[in-house]
Coordinates of C-alpha atoms in Angstrom, one line a residue:
X1 CA 20.8 1.7 -11.2
X2 CA 17.2 2.9 -11.0
X3 CA 15.9 4.7 -8.0
X4 CA 12.5 3.7 -6.4
X5 CA 11.1 7.1 -7.6
X6 CA 11.9 6.2 -11.2
X7 CA 8.9 3.8 -11.3
X8 CA 5.2 4.3 -12.1
X9 CA 2.4 1.9 -11.3
X10 CA -0.1 0.3 -13.7
X11 CA -2.6 -2.4 -12.7
X12 CA -5.9 -4.2 -13.1
X13 CA -7.1 -4.4 -9.5
X14 CA -5.8 -7.9 -9.2
X15 CA -2.1 -7.4 -9.8
X16 CA 0.2 -4.5 -10.7
X17 CA 3.3 -3.7 -12.7
X18 CA 6.1 -1.1 -12.2
X19 CA 7.3 0.7 -15.3
X20 CA 10.7 2.5 -15.2
X21 CA 11.5 5.9 -16.6
X22 CA 13.5 4.1 -19.3
X23 CA 10.4 2.3 -20.6
X24 CA 11.1 -1.1 -18.9
X25 CA 8.5 -3.1 -17.0
X26 CA 10.7 -4.4 -14.2
X27 CA 8.2 -5.9 -11.8
X28 CA 5.0 -7.9 -12.5
X29 CA 3.5 -10.8 -10.6
X30 CA 0.9 -12.9 -12.4
X31 CA -1.9 -13.6 -11.9
X32 CA -2.2 -12.0 -8.4
X33 CA -0.3 -9.4 -6.4
X34 CA 1.3 -12.2 -4.3
X35 CA 2.1 -14.6 -7.2
X36 CA 5.6 -15.2 -8.4
X37 CA 7.0 -12.4 -10.6
X38 CA 7.7 -12.9 -14.3
X39 CA 9.6 -9.6 -14.4
X40 CA 11.9 -9.3 -11.4
X41 CA 14.7 -7.0 -12.7
X42 CA 13.5 -4.6 -9.9
X43 CA 15.2 -6.9 -7.4
X44 CA 18.0 -8.3 -9.6
X45 CA 19.2 -7.6 -13.1
X46 CA 18.0 -7.8 -16.6
X47 CA 18.3 -11.6 -16.7
X48 CA 15.7 -11.9 -13.9
X49 CA 13.1 -10.6 -16.4
X50 CA 11.9 -7.3 -17.8
X51 CA 10.2 -5.8 -20.9
X52 CA 11.6 -2.7 -22.3
X53 CA 10.1 -0.7 -25.2
X54 CA 12.1 2.5 -26.2
X55 CA 13.7 4.2 -29.1
X56 CA 16.9 2.5 -30.2
X57 CA 19.8 3.9 -28.3
X58 CA 17.6 6.0 -26.0
X59 CA 18.0 6.0 -22.2
X60 CA 15.7 7.7 -19.7
X61 CA 12.5 9.2 -21.1
X62 CA 12.1 12.9 -21.7
X63 CA 8.8 13.1 -19.9
X64 CA 6.0 10.9 -18.6
X65 CA 2.6 11.4 -16.9
X66 CA -0.6 9.6 -16.3
X67 CA -3.6 10.5 -18.4
X68 CA -5.7 12.8 -16.3
X69 CA -7.6 10.9 -13.5
X70 CA -6.6 7.5 -14.8
X71 CA -4.0 4.8 -14.3
X72 CA -3.0 4.9 -18.0
X73 CA 0.7 6.0 -18.3
X74 CA 2.2 7.9 -21.2
X75 CA 6.0 7.9 -21.6
X76 CA 7.7 10.0 -24.2
X77 CA 11.2 10.3 -25.7
X78 CA 12.5 13.2 -27.8
X79 CA 15.2 12.0 -30.1
X80 CA 17.2 13.4 -33.0
X81 CA 14.8 11.5 -35.3
X82 CA 11.6 12.7 -33.6
X83 CA 9.1 12.1 -30.8
X84 CA 7.6 8.8 -29.8
X85 CA 5.1 7.9 -27.1
X86 CA 4.5 4.6 -25.3
X87 CA 1.2 4.2 -23.5
X88 CA 1.1 1.5 -20.8
X89 CA -2.0 0.0 -19.1
X90 CA -3.5 -3.1 -17.7
X91 CA -7.2 -3.3 -18.6
X92 CA -9.6 -4.6 -15.9
X93 CA -9.7 -8.2 -16.7
X94 CA -12.5 -10.4 -17.9
X95 CA -10.7 -13.8 -17.6
X96 CA -7.0 -13.3 -18.0
X97 CA -4.6 -10.5 -17.0
X98 CA -3.3 -8.4 -20.0
X99 CA -0.5 -5.9 -20.2
X100 CA -1.0 -3.5 -23.1
X101 CA 1.7 -1.3 -24.5
X102 CA 0.9 1.1 -27.4
X103 CA 3.7 2.7 -29.3
X104 CA 2.7 5.9 -31.2
X105 CA 4.7 8.1 -33.5
X106 CA 4.2 11.8 -32.7
X107 CA 6.8 13.6 -34.8
X108 CA 9.5 12.5 -37.3
X109 CA 10.4 8.9 -37.9
X110 CA 11.6 7.0 -34.9
X111 CA 13.0 3.4 -34.7
X112 CA 11.7 1.6 -31.6
X113 CA 12.9 -1.7 -30.1
X114 CA 11.1 -4.1 -27.8
X115 CA 13.1 -6.5 -25.7
X116 CA 11.1 -9.1 -23.7
X117 CA 12.8 -11.3 -21.2
X118 CA 10.3 -13.5 -19.4
X119 CA 11.6 -15.3 -16.2
X120 CA 9.0 -17.0 -14.1
X121 CA 9.1 -17.7 -10.4
X122 CA 10.8 -14.4 -9.4
X123 CA 13.4 -14.5 -12.2
X124 CA 14.6 -18.1 -11.7
X125 CA 12.8 -20.0 -14.5
X126 CA 13.5 -19.5 -18.2
X127 CA 10.5 -20.5 -20.3
X128 CA 10.3 -22.4 -23.5
X129 CA 9.3 -20.0 -26.3
X130 CA 7.6 -20.9 -29.6
X131 CA 5.5 -19.4 -32.3
X132 CA 1.8 -20.1 -32.6
X133 CA -1.0 -18.3 -34.6
X134 CA 1.0 -15.1 -34.9
X135 CA 2.0 -15.1 -31.2
X136 CA 5.1 -15.8 -29.3
X137 CA 4.1 -18.3 -26.6
X138 CA 6.2 -18.8 -23.5
X139 CA 5.6 -21.8 -21.2
X140 CA 7.2 -23.1 -18.0
X141 CA 5.4 -25.3 -15.4
X142 CA 2.1 -23.7 -14.5
X143 CA 2.6 -20.4 -16.4
X144 CA 1.9 -19.6 -20.0
X145 CA 2.3 -16.1 -21.6
X146 CA 1.2 -15.1 -25.1
X147 CA 2.7 -12.0 -26.9
X148 CA 1.3 -10.5 -30.0
X149 CA 1.5 -7.1 -31.8
X150 CA -1.2 -5.2 -33.7
X151 CA -0.2 -4.8 -36.5
X152 CA 2.5 -7.5 -36.6
X153 CA 6.1 -6.3 -36.6
X154 CA 9.4 -8.1 -37.2
X155 CA 10.1 -10.3 -34.2
X156 CA 13.0 -12.7 -33.4
X157 CA 14.5 -14.7 -30.6
X158 CA 18.0 -14.0 -29.3
X159 CA 19.9 -14.4 -26.0
X160 CA 16.9 -16.1 -24.4
X161 CA 14.8 -13.0 -25.2
X162 CA 12.2 -11.9 -27.7
X163 CA 13.1 -8.8 -29.7
X164 CA 11.1 -6.6 -32.1
X165 CA 12.2 -3.6 -34.1
X166 CA 10.1 -1.2 -36.2
X167 CA 9.7 2.4 -37.2
X168 CA 6.8 4.7 -36.5
X169 CA 5.8 7.9 -38.2
X170 CA 3.3 10.5 -37.0
X171 CA -0.1 8.9 -36.3
X172 CA 1.2 5.4 -36.7
X173 CA 0.6 3.0 -33.8
X174 CA 1.8 -0.5 -32.9
X175 CA 0.3 -2.2 -29.9
X176 CA 1.7 -5.1 -27.9
X177 CA -0.4 -7.3 -25.8
X178 CA 1.1 -9.8 -23.2
X179 CA -1.5 -12.2 -21.8
X180 CA -1.0 -14.8 -19.0
X181 CA -3.0 -17.9 -18.3
X182 CA -2.5 -21.3 -16.6
X183 CA -0.5 -23.4 -19.0
X184 CA -3.0 -26.3 -18.8
X185 CA -5.8 -24.2 -20.1
X186 CA -6.4 -23.0 -23.7
X187 CA -5.5 -19.4 -24.7
X188 CA -8.1 -16.9 -23.4
X189 CA -10.0 -14.7 -25.8
X190 CA -7.9 -11.9 -27.4
X191 CA -8.5 -8.3 -26.3
X192 CA -8.5 -5.4 -28.7
X193 CA -5.7 -3.1 -27.3
X194 CA -7.0 0.1 -28.8
X195 CA -10.5 -0.6 -27.5
X196 CA -9.0 -1.5 -24.1
X197 CA -7.2 1.8 -24.0
X198 CA -10.4 3.8 -24.7
X199 CA -12.4 1.9 -22.1
X200 CA -9.7 2.1 -19.5
X201 CA -9.5 5.9 -19.8
X202 CA -13.3 6.2 -19.6
X203 CA -13.6 3.8 -16.7
X204 CA -10.9 5.4 -14.6
X205 CA -12.3 8.9 -15.2
X206 CA -15.8 7.9 -14.3
X207 CA -14.5 6.4 -11.1
X208 CA -12.4 9.5 -10.2
X209 CA -15.3 11.7 -10.8
X210 CA -17.1 10.2 -7.8
X211 CA -14.5 11.8 -5.5
X212 CA -16.4 14.3 -3.2
X213 CA -13.3 16.3 -2.3
X214 CA -12.9 19.5 -4.3
X215 CA -10.5 21.4 -2.1
X216 CA -6.8 22.4 -2.5
X217 CA -4.5 19.8 -3.9
X218 CA -7.4 17.8 -5.4
X219 CA -5.1 16.3 -8.0
X220 CA -2.8 14.7 -5.3
X221 CA -5.9 13.4 -3.4
X222 CA -7.4 11.8 -6.5
X223 CA -4.0 10.3 -7.5
X224 CA -3.8 8.8 -4.0
X225 CA -7.3 7.4 -4.3
X226 CA -6.6 5.9 -7.7
X227 CA -3.5 4.3 -6.2
X228 CA -5.5 2.8 -3.4
X229 CA -8.0 1.5 -6.0
X230 CA -5.2 0.0 -8.0
X231 CA -3.9 -1.8 -4.8
X232 CA -7.4 -3.3 -4.2
X233 CA -7.8 -7.0 -5.0
X234 CA -11.2 -6.6 -6.7
X235 CA -12.5 -10.2 -6.2
X236 CA -12.5 -9.8 -2.4
X237 CA -12.1 -6.1 -1.6
X238 CA -8.8 -6.6 0.2
X239 CA -6.2 -3.8 -0.2
X240 CA -2.5 -4.7 -0.3
X241 CA 0.0 -2.6 1.6
X242 CA 2.1 -2.3 -1.5
X243 CA 2.5 -4.3 -4.8
X244 CA 6.2 -5.0 -4.1
X245 CA 8.5 -7.0 -1.8
X246 CA 12.0 -6.2 -0.4
X247 CA 12.4 -2.6 -1.6
X248 CA 14.8 -1.6 1.2
X249 CA 14.1 0.7 4.1
X250 CA 17.9 1.4 4.2
X251 CA 20.0 1.6 1.1
X252 CA 22.0 -1.7 0.9
X253 CA 20.4 -2.9 4.2
X254 CA 18.5 -5.9 5.4
X255 CA 15.2 -4.2 6.3
X256 CA 13.5 -5.7 3.3
X257 CA 10.0 -7.1 3.7
X258 CA 7.1 -8.4 1.6
X259 CA 4.1 -6.1 1.7
X260 CA 1.9 -7.8 -0.9
X261 CA -0.7 -8.6 1.8
X262 CA -3.5 -6.9 3.7
X263 CA -2.9 -5.5 7.2
X264 CA -5.6 -5.0 9.8
X265 CA -3.7 -2.1 11.2
X266 CA -4.6 -0.1 8.0
X267 CA -8.3 -0.8 8.4
X268 CA -9.7 2.3 10.2
X269 CA -7.6 4.8 8.3
X270 CA -8.5 3.2 5.0
X271 CA -12.2 3.2 5.8
X272 CA -12.0 6.8 6.9
X273 CA -10.3 7.9 3.7
X274 CA -12.7 6.0 1.4
X275 CA -15.8 7.1 3.2
X276 CA -14.8 10.7 3.5
X277 CA -13.9 10.9 -0.2
X278 CA -17.3 9.4 -1.3
X279 CA -16.3 5.8 -2.1
X280 CA -18.9 3.9 -0.2
X281 CA -18.8 0.7 -2.4
X282 CA -15.1 0.3 -1.9
X283 CA -15.4 1.0 1.8
X284 CA -18.1 -1.7 2.1
X285 CA -16.0 -4.2 0.1
X286 CA -13.0 -3.5 2.5
X287 CA -15.3 -3.9 5.5
X288 CA -16.6 -7.2 4.2
X289 CA -13.1 -8.5 3.5
X290 CA -12.2 -7.6 7.1
X291 CA -15.2 -9.5 8.5
X292 CA -14.3 -12.7 6.5
X293 CA -10.6 -12.5 7.3
X294 CA -11.1 -12.2 11.1
X295 CA -13.9 -14.7 11.4
X296 CA -13.2 -17.5 13.9
X297 CA -11.6 -17.7 17.3
X298 CA -10.4 -14.2 18.4
X299 CA -7.3 -15.9 19.8
X300 CA -6.4 -16.8 16.2
X301 CA -6.7 -13.2 14.9
X302 CA -3.7 -12.3 12.7
X303 CA -2.2 -8.9 12.0
X304 CA -2.3 -9.6 8.2
X305 CA -3.9 -11.9 5.7
X306 CA -3.5 -12.8 2.0
X307 CA -5.7 -10.9 -0.5
X308 CA -8.4 -13.6 -0.3
X309 CA -8.0 -14.0 3.5
X310 CA -5.3 -16.6 3.5
X311 CA -3.6 -17.1 6.8
X312 CA -0.4 -18.9 6.0
X313 CA 2.2 -16.5 4.6
X314 CA 5.5 -18.3 5.3
X315 CA 8.6 -16.1 4.9
X316 CA 11.4 -17.4 2.7
X317 CA 14.5 -15.8 1.0
X318 CA 15.3 -15.8 -2.7
X319 CA 19.1 -16.1 -2.9
X320 CA 19.3 -15.8 -6.7
X321 CA 18.1 -12.2 -6.5
X322 CA 20.8 -9.6 -5.5
X323 CA 18.2 -7.2 -4.2
X324 CA 17.4 -3.6 -5.1
X325 CA 20.7 -1.8 -5.4
X326 CA 22.3 -4.7 -3.6
X327 CA 19.9 -4.7 -0.6
X328 CA 19.6 -8.4 0.4
X329 CA 18.0 -10.6 1.3
X330 CA 15.0 -10.6 -0.9
X331 CA 12.1 -12.0 1.1
X332 CA 8.7 -13.4 0.0
X333 CA 6.0 -14.1 2.6
X334 CA 6.1 -12.3 6.0
X335 CA 7.0 -14.0 9.3
X336 CA 5.3 -11.1 11.2
X337 CA 2.0 -12.9 10.4
X338 CA 2.7 -14.9 13.6
X339 CA 3.2 -12.0 15.9
X340 CA 0.8 -11.0 18.7
X341 CA -0.3 -7.3 18.3
X342 CA -2.9 -6.0 20.6
X343 CA -3.6 -2.9 18.6
X344 CA -5.3 -4.8 15.7
X345 CA -8.2 -5.7 18.0
X346 CA -8.8 -2.0 18.5
X347 CA -8.4 -1.3 14.8
X348 CA -11.1 -4.0 13.9
X349 CA -13.6 -2.8 16.5
X350 CA -13.0 0.9 15.5
X351 CA -13.4 0.0 11.8
X352 CA -16.7 -1.8 12.4
X353 CA -18.0 1.1 14.6
X354 CA -17.0 3.6 11.9
X355 CA -18.8 1.5 9.3
X356 CA -22.0 1.5 11.3
X357 CA -21.8 5.3 12.0
X358 CA -21.2 5.9 8.3
X359 CA -24.3 4.0 7.2
X360 CA -22.7 1.1 5.5
X361 CA -25.1 -1.7 4.9
X362 CA -25.7 -3.7 8.1
X363 CA -24.1 -7.0 8.5
X364 CA -25.7 -9.6 10.9
X365 CA -22.4 -10.8 12.4
X366 CA -20.8 -7.5 13.2
X367 CA -22.1 -6.9 16.7
X368 CA -21.5 -10.6 17.7
X369 CA -17.9 -10.3 16.5
X370 CA -17.3 -7.1 18.4
X371 CA -18.5 -8.7 21.6
X372 CA -16.3 -11.7 21.2
X373 CA -13.3 -9.5 20.5
X374 CA -14.0 -7.4 23.6
X375 CA -14.3 -10.5 25.8
X376 CA -11.0 -11.8 24.5
X377 CA -9.3 -8.4 25.1
X378 CA -10.4 -8.3 28.7
X379 CA -8.4 -11.5 29.3
X380 CA -5.2 -10.6 27.4
X381 CA -4.7 -6.8 27.4
X382 CA -2.2 -6.9 30.2
X383 CA 0.2 -9.0 28.1
X384 CA 3.1 -7.5 26.2
X385 CA 3.1 -7.6 22.4
X386 CA 5.2 -6.9 19.3
X387 CA 3.4 -3.6 18.6
X388 CA 2.2 -2.1 15.3
X389 CA 5.7 -1.8 13.9
X390 CA 6.2 -5.6 14.1
X391 CA 9.5 -5.3 15.9
X392 CA 11.6 -8.4 16.1
X393 CA 13.4 -7.5 19.3
X394 CA 10.9 -9.1 21.7
X395 CA 7.6 -8.3 23.2
X396 CA 6.9 -5.1 25.3
X397 CA 4.1 -3.2 26.8
X398 CA 3.8 -0.8 23.9
X399 CA 1.8 2.3 24.7
X400 CA 0.1 2.5 21.3
X401 CA -1.1 -1.1 21.7
X402 CA -2.7 -0.3 25.1
X403 CA -4.3 2.8 23.7
X404 CA -5.9 0.8 20.9
X405 CA -7.3 -1.6 23.6
X406 CA -8.9 1.5 25.1
X407 CA -10.2 2.4 21.6
X408 CA -11.9 -1.0 21.4
X409 CA -13.6 -0.7 24.7
X410 CA -14.5 3.0 24.1
X411 CA -16.1 2.2 20.7
X412 CA -18.1 -0.7 22.1
X413 CA -19.4 1.5 25.0
X414 CA -20.4 4.2 22.5
X415 CA -22.1 1.7 20.3
X416 CA -24.3 0.5 23.1
X417 CA -25.0 4.0 24.4
X418 CA -26.0 5.2 21.0
X419 CA -27.9 2.0 20.0
X420 CA -29.4 0.5 23.2
X421 CA -31.6 -1.8 21.0
X422 CA -28.7 -3.6 19.5
X423 CA -29.9 -7.1 19.0
X424 CA -28.1 -9.9 20.8
X425 CA -26.3 -7.9 23.5
X426 CA -26.4 -8.9 27.1
X427 CA -27.5 -5.5 28.3
X428 CA -26.1 -3.5 31.2
X429 CA -23.6 -6.1 32.3
X430 CA -21.7 -5.8 29.0
X431 CA -21.9 -2.0 29.1
X432 CA -20.6 -1.8 32.7
X433 CA -17.8 -4.3 32.0
X434 CA -16.6 -2.4 29.0
X435 CA -16.7 0.9 30.8
X436 CA -14.7 -0.6 33.6
X437 CA -12.2 -2.0 31.0
X438 CA -11.9 1.4 29.3
X439 CA -11.3 3.2 32.6
X440 CA -8.7 0.6 33.8
X441 CA -6.7 0.7 30.5
X442 CA -6.8 4.5 30.5
X443 CA -5.4 4.6 34.1
X444 CA -2.7 2.0 33.3
X445 CA -1.4 3.9 30.2
X446 CA -1.4 7.3 32.0
X447 CA 0.5 5.8 35.0
X448 CA 3.0 3.5 33.3
X449 CA 3.3 4.9 29.8
X450 CA 3.8 8.6 30.6
X451 CA 7.1 10.2 31.5
X452 CA 6.2 13.0 33.8
X453 CA 9.7 14.4 33.9
X454 CA 9.8 14.9 30.2
X455 CA 6.0 15.5 29.7
X456 CA 5.6 12.9 27.1
X457 CA 4.2 9.4 26.6
X458 CA 6.8 6.8 25.7
X459 CA 7.0 3.9 23.3
X460 CA 6.6 1.3 26.0
X461 CA 6.1 1.1 29.7
X462 CA 9.3 2.0 31.5
X463 CA 11.1 3.1 28.4
X464 CA 12.6 6.5 27.5
X465 CA 12.2 5.8 23.8
X466 CA 9.5 7.5 21.8
X467 CA 7.2 6.3 19.0
X468 CA 5.5 8.2 16.2
X469 CA 2.3 6.2 16.8
X470 CA 1.9 8.4 20.0
X471 CA 0.8 11.1 17.6
X472 CA -2.5 9.2 17.2
X473 CA -3.5 9.7 20.9
X474 CA -5.6 12.8 20.2
X475 CA -6.9 11.4 16.9
X476 CA -8.4 8.3 18.5
X477 CA -9.8 10.3 21.4
X478 CA -7.7 8.9 24.2
X479 CA -7.0 12.4 25.4
X480 CA -8.2 15.8 24.0
X481 CA -5.8 17.7 21.8
X482 CA -5.4 20.5 24.3
X483 CA -4.3 18.2 27.1
X484 CA -0.8 19.2 28.3
X485 CA 0.3 15.6 28.0
X486 CA -0.7 15.5 24.3
X487 CA 1.0 18.9 23.6
X488 CA 4.2 17.6 25.3
X489 CA 4.1 14.3 23.4
X490 CA 3.8 16.1 20.0
X491 CA 6.7 18.3 20.8
X492 CA 8.8 15.5 22.1
X493 CA 8.2 13.3 19.1
X494 CA 9.0 16.2 16.8
X495 CA 12.2 17.0 18.7
X496 CA 13.5 13.4 19.2
X497 CA 12.2 11.6 16.1
X498 CA 12.3 14.5 13.7
X499 CA 14.8 14.6 10.9
X500 CA 14.8 17.5 8.5
X501 CA 11.2 18.3 9.4
X502 CA 10.0 14.8 8.9
X503 CA 9.4 12.0 11.4
X504 CA 11.0 8.6 12.0
X505 CA 8.9 5.7 13.4
X506 CA 11.2 5.2 16.4
X507 CA 14.9 5.3 17.2
X508 CA 16.0 2.4 14.9
X509 CA 19.6 2.7 16.1
X510 CA 18.5 0.9 19.3
X511 CA 18.7 -2.6 17.9
X512 CA 17.2 -4.0 21.2
X513 CA 13.9 -2.4 20.1
X514 CA 13.4 -4.0 16.7
X515 CA 16.2 -6.6 16.7
X516 CA 17.7 -5.5 13.4
X517 CA 21.0 -3.8 12.4
X518 CA 21.1 -0.5 10.5
X519 CA 18.8 2.4 10.4
X520 CA 15.8 3.5 8.2
X521 CA 14.5 6.7 6.7
X522 CA 11.7 9.0 7.9
X523 CA 8.3 7.3 7.7
X524 CA 5.9 9.2 5.5
X525 CA 2.6 8.2 7.1
X526 CA 4.1 9.2 10.5
X527 CA 4.9 12.6 9.0
X528 CA 1.3 13.0 7.9
X529 CA 0.3 12.0 11.5
X530 CA 2.4 14.9 12.7
X531 CA 0.6 17.3 10.4
X532 CA -2.7 16.0 11.7
X533 CA -1.5 16.4 15.3
X534 CA -0.3 20.0 14.7
X535 CA -3.6 20.8 13.1
X536 CA -5.6 19.3 16.0
X537 CA -3.5 21.2 18.6
X538 CA -4.1 24.6 16.9
X539 CA -1.0 24.9 14.7
X540 CA -2.7 24.6 11.4
X541 CA -0.3 26.9 9.5
X542 CA 2.6 24.6 10.5
X543 CA 0.5 21.6 9.6
X544 CA -0.2 22.9 6.1
X545 CA 3.4 23.8 5.6
X546 CA 4.4 20.2 6.5
X547 CA 1.7 18.8 4.2
X548 CA 3.1 20.9 1.3
X549 CA 6.5 19.5 2.0
X550 CA 5.2 15.9 2.0
X551 CA 3.4 16.5 -1.3
X552 CA 6.8 17.6 -2.8
X553 CA 8.3 14.2 -1.9
X554 CA 6.1 12.3 -4.3
X555 CA 7.7 11.3 -7.6
X556 CA 7.0 12.9 -10.9
X557 CA 3.8 10.9 -11.4
X558 CA 2.5 11.5 -7.8
X559 CA 3.5 8.3 -6.1
X560 CA 4.9 7.8 -2.6
X561 CA 6.9 5.0 -1.1
X562 CA 6.9 4.0 2.6
X563 CA 9.8 6.1 3.7
X564 CA 12.1 9.0 2.6
X565 CA 15.8 9.5 3.1
X566 CA 16.4 13.3 3.7
X567 CA 20.1 12.8 3.5
X568 CA 20.2 11.0 0.1
X569 CA 17.1 12.7 -1.1
X570 CA 15.4 9.5 -2.2
X571 CA 12.4 7.3 -1.5
X572 CA 12.8 4.1 0.5
X573 CA 10.8 1.0 1.1
X574 CA 8.0 -0.7 -0.7
X575 CA 6.3 1.3 -3.5
X576 CA 3.8 2.7 -3.9
X577 CA 2.8 2.4 -0.3
X578 CA -1.0 2.4 0.5
X579 CA -0.4 3.7 4.1
X580 CA 1.4 6.8 2.8
X581 CA -1.4 7.6 0.3
X582 CA -4.0 6.9 3.0
X583 CA -2.2 9.4 5.1
X584 CA -2.2 12.0 2.3
X585 CA -5.9 11.7 1.7
X586 CA -6.9 11.8 5.4
X587 CA -4.6 14.8 6.1
X588 CA -5.9 16.7 3.1
X589 CA -9.4 16.2 4.3
X590 CA -8.5 17.2 7.8
X591 CA -6.7 20.4 6.8
X592 CA -8.9 21.6 3.9
X593 CA -12.3 19.9 4.4
X594 CA -13.8 22.7 6.4
X595 CA -12.4 25.2 3.9
X596 CA -14.0 23.2 1.0
X597 CA -17.4 23.2 2.8
X598 CA -17.2 26.9 3.5
X599 CA -16.4 27.6 -0.2

């Protein structure tokens, strides 16, 4: 069985594929991130769809790596017969999505086999396959896939699969191109695989060269930024939390969720990372996606949306898939879309304030939207909610949620103080109302969300549980980093939620908190938050040591999942996880940005 860290990501900024260390593409949704998968071996077995290209009789590759500053993946096998390389990429599409796989002989004479099992609708539908114009064409319902090789190699059908076998010598290349299109439309224009490879390398390197950061661990920062770019749905600017669903947070457990959507909770941290690294266009596209997604009645604001802003994301289970390493159920859609989470209002207002301060192009609706959101928050902020971790154990007065209400009021006050000529505002009445709201929320949190005996803020009012999101209190400015309550909270979180130097989100063993059985691993973005908090509270050496440890948890091609299991020594959760890579970028900039400027 594969491990999550055995996979690498390729993509075209509209969807993505996971390629295993054995040369098998085990996950690919077409034509979008949230479409049905045509390769679903990741969550089942070989008969649920995959495409493996490798030397005959070979297992795991000898080595693999991305081409420098690109999303083009090289996988190599050393065999008794010689050395062969497979290069995988998904060119940025013109009309149709293409998956390109180039086999190249490096040394000796190696026999290579390609085995393609297409299974549409998450591995449940076997297509009808025929030959046409030198292609293999697979059709089922709305889906059609064309496979060709350049040059043509011997290909045959067997066991409801398409097989090819051929030999390559040094310098010889065989390229395979798999192209999807709606079955009712004619085949799209053919792409030249070798030209696509050259252009993809050039395009990615040109994009990576725009990164302003030139400090320590630049390679890891650039790899994270490339990963975030790959998780962007280019037509709208939305960024999915991950390209996968149901990779488990506990081996064999039920904490399996669909992350192929865009969360508002990620908005401020994403904007901060993109802007600080120099990617203004991407930040602006994300800001614009955010504005379109949240347009309408603030009472209808959702915590997540589809990549184009879709609101309906019904959650269902796929019983024909056994789950990754037996972790069932496999879920598509996400029922948390219907939850009430106060913190997202703060995230949206904070993001729009950050966008304005950073000089993003002005948008005529931004200030009006912020005012409407603040007016709504004034009427609902005292209500309990499900919190940013989307717990399914009932609503509570989560401290982080209330802190983010304070953030919304604080950013609105600052906006008016710094820009008194903002068009369309009601003037001093708004300013005084928002100041009053900010002060009232601050008092409420400090009185009800702080455990004086233990000198720490708590997960929710009246609770003794802790929450890693409390580490964000100094970052958002709710209290200064040297406040004794902040220092006490950082130490308490580290002591009670720490595991092998890393941090869990909360105490998952308390099923009354999240309503689910089992436990989960340490949460990587929370561990980056701890590094940030240590740095802000004057413990920079410890922060850098933790950051180095976190970098070491990335897999061999620099990718991070959502969580890490210190006991099993393995990655957990959906992969690669945007939130983890956002954390890496922001923490690197916080820890080394000043050093970079000084240099």
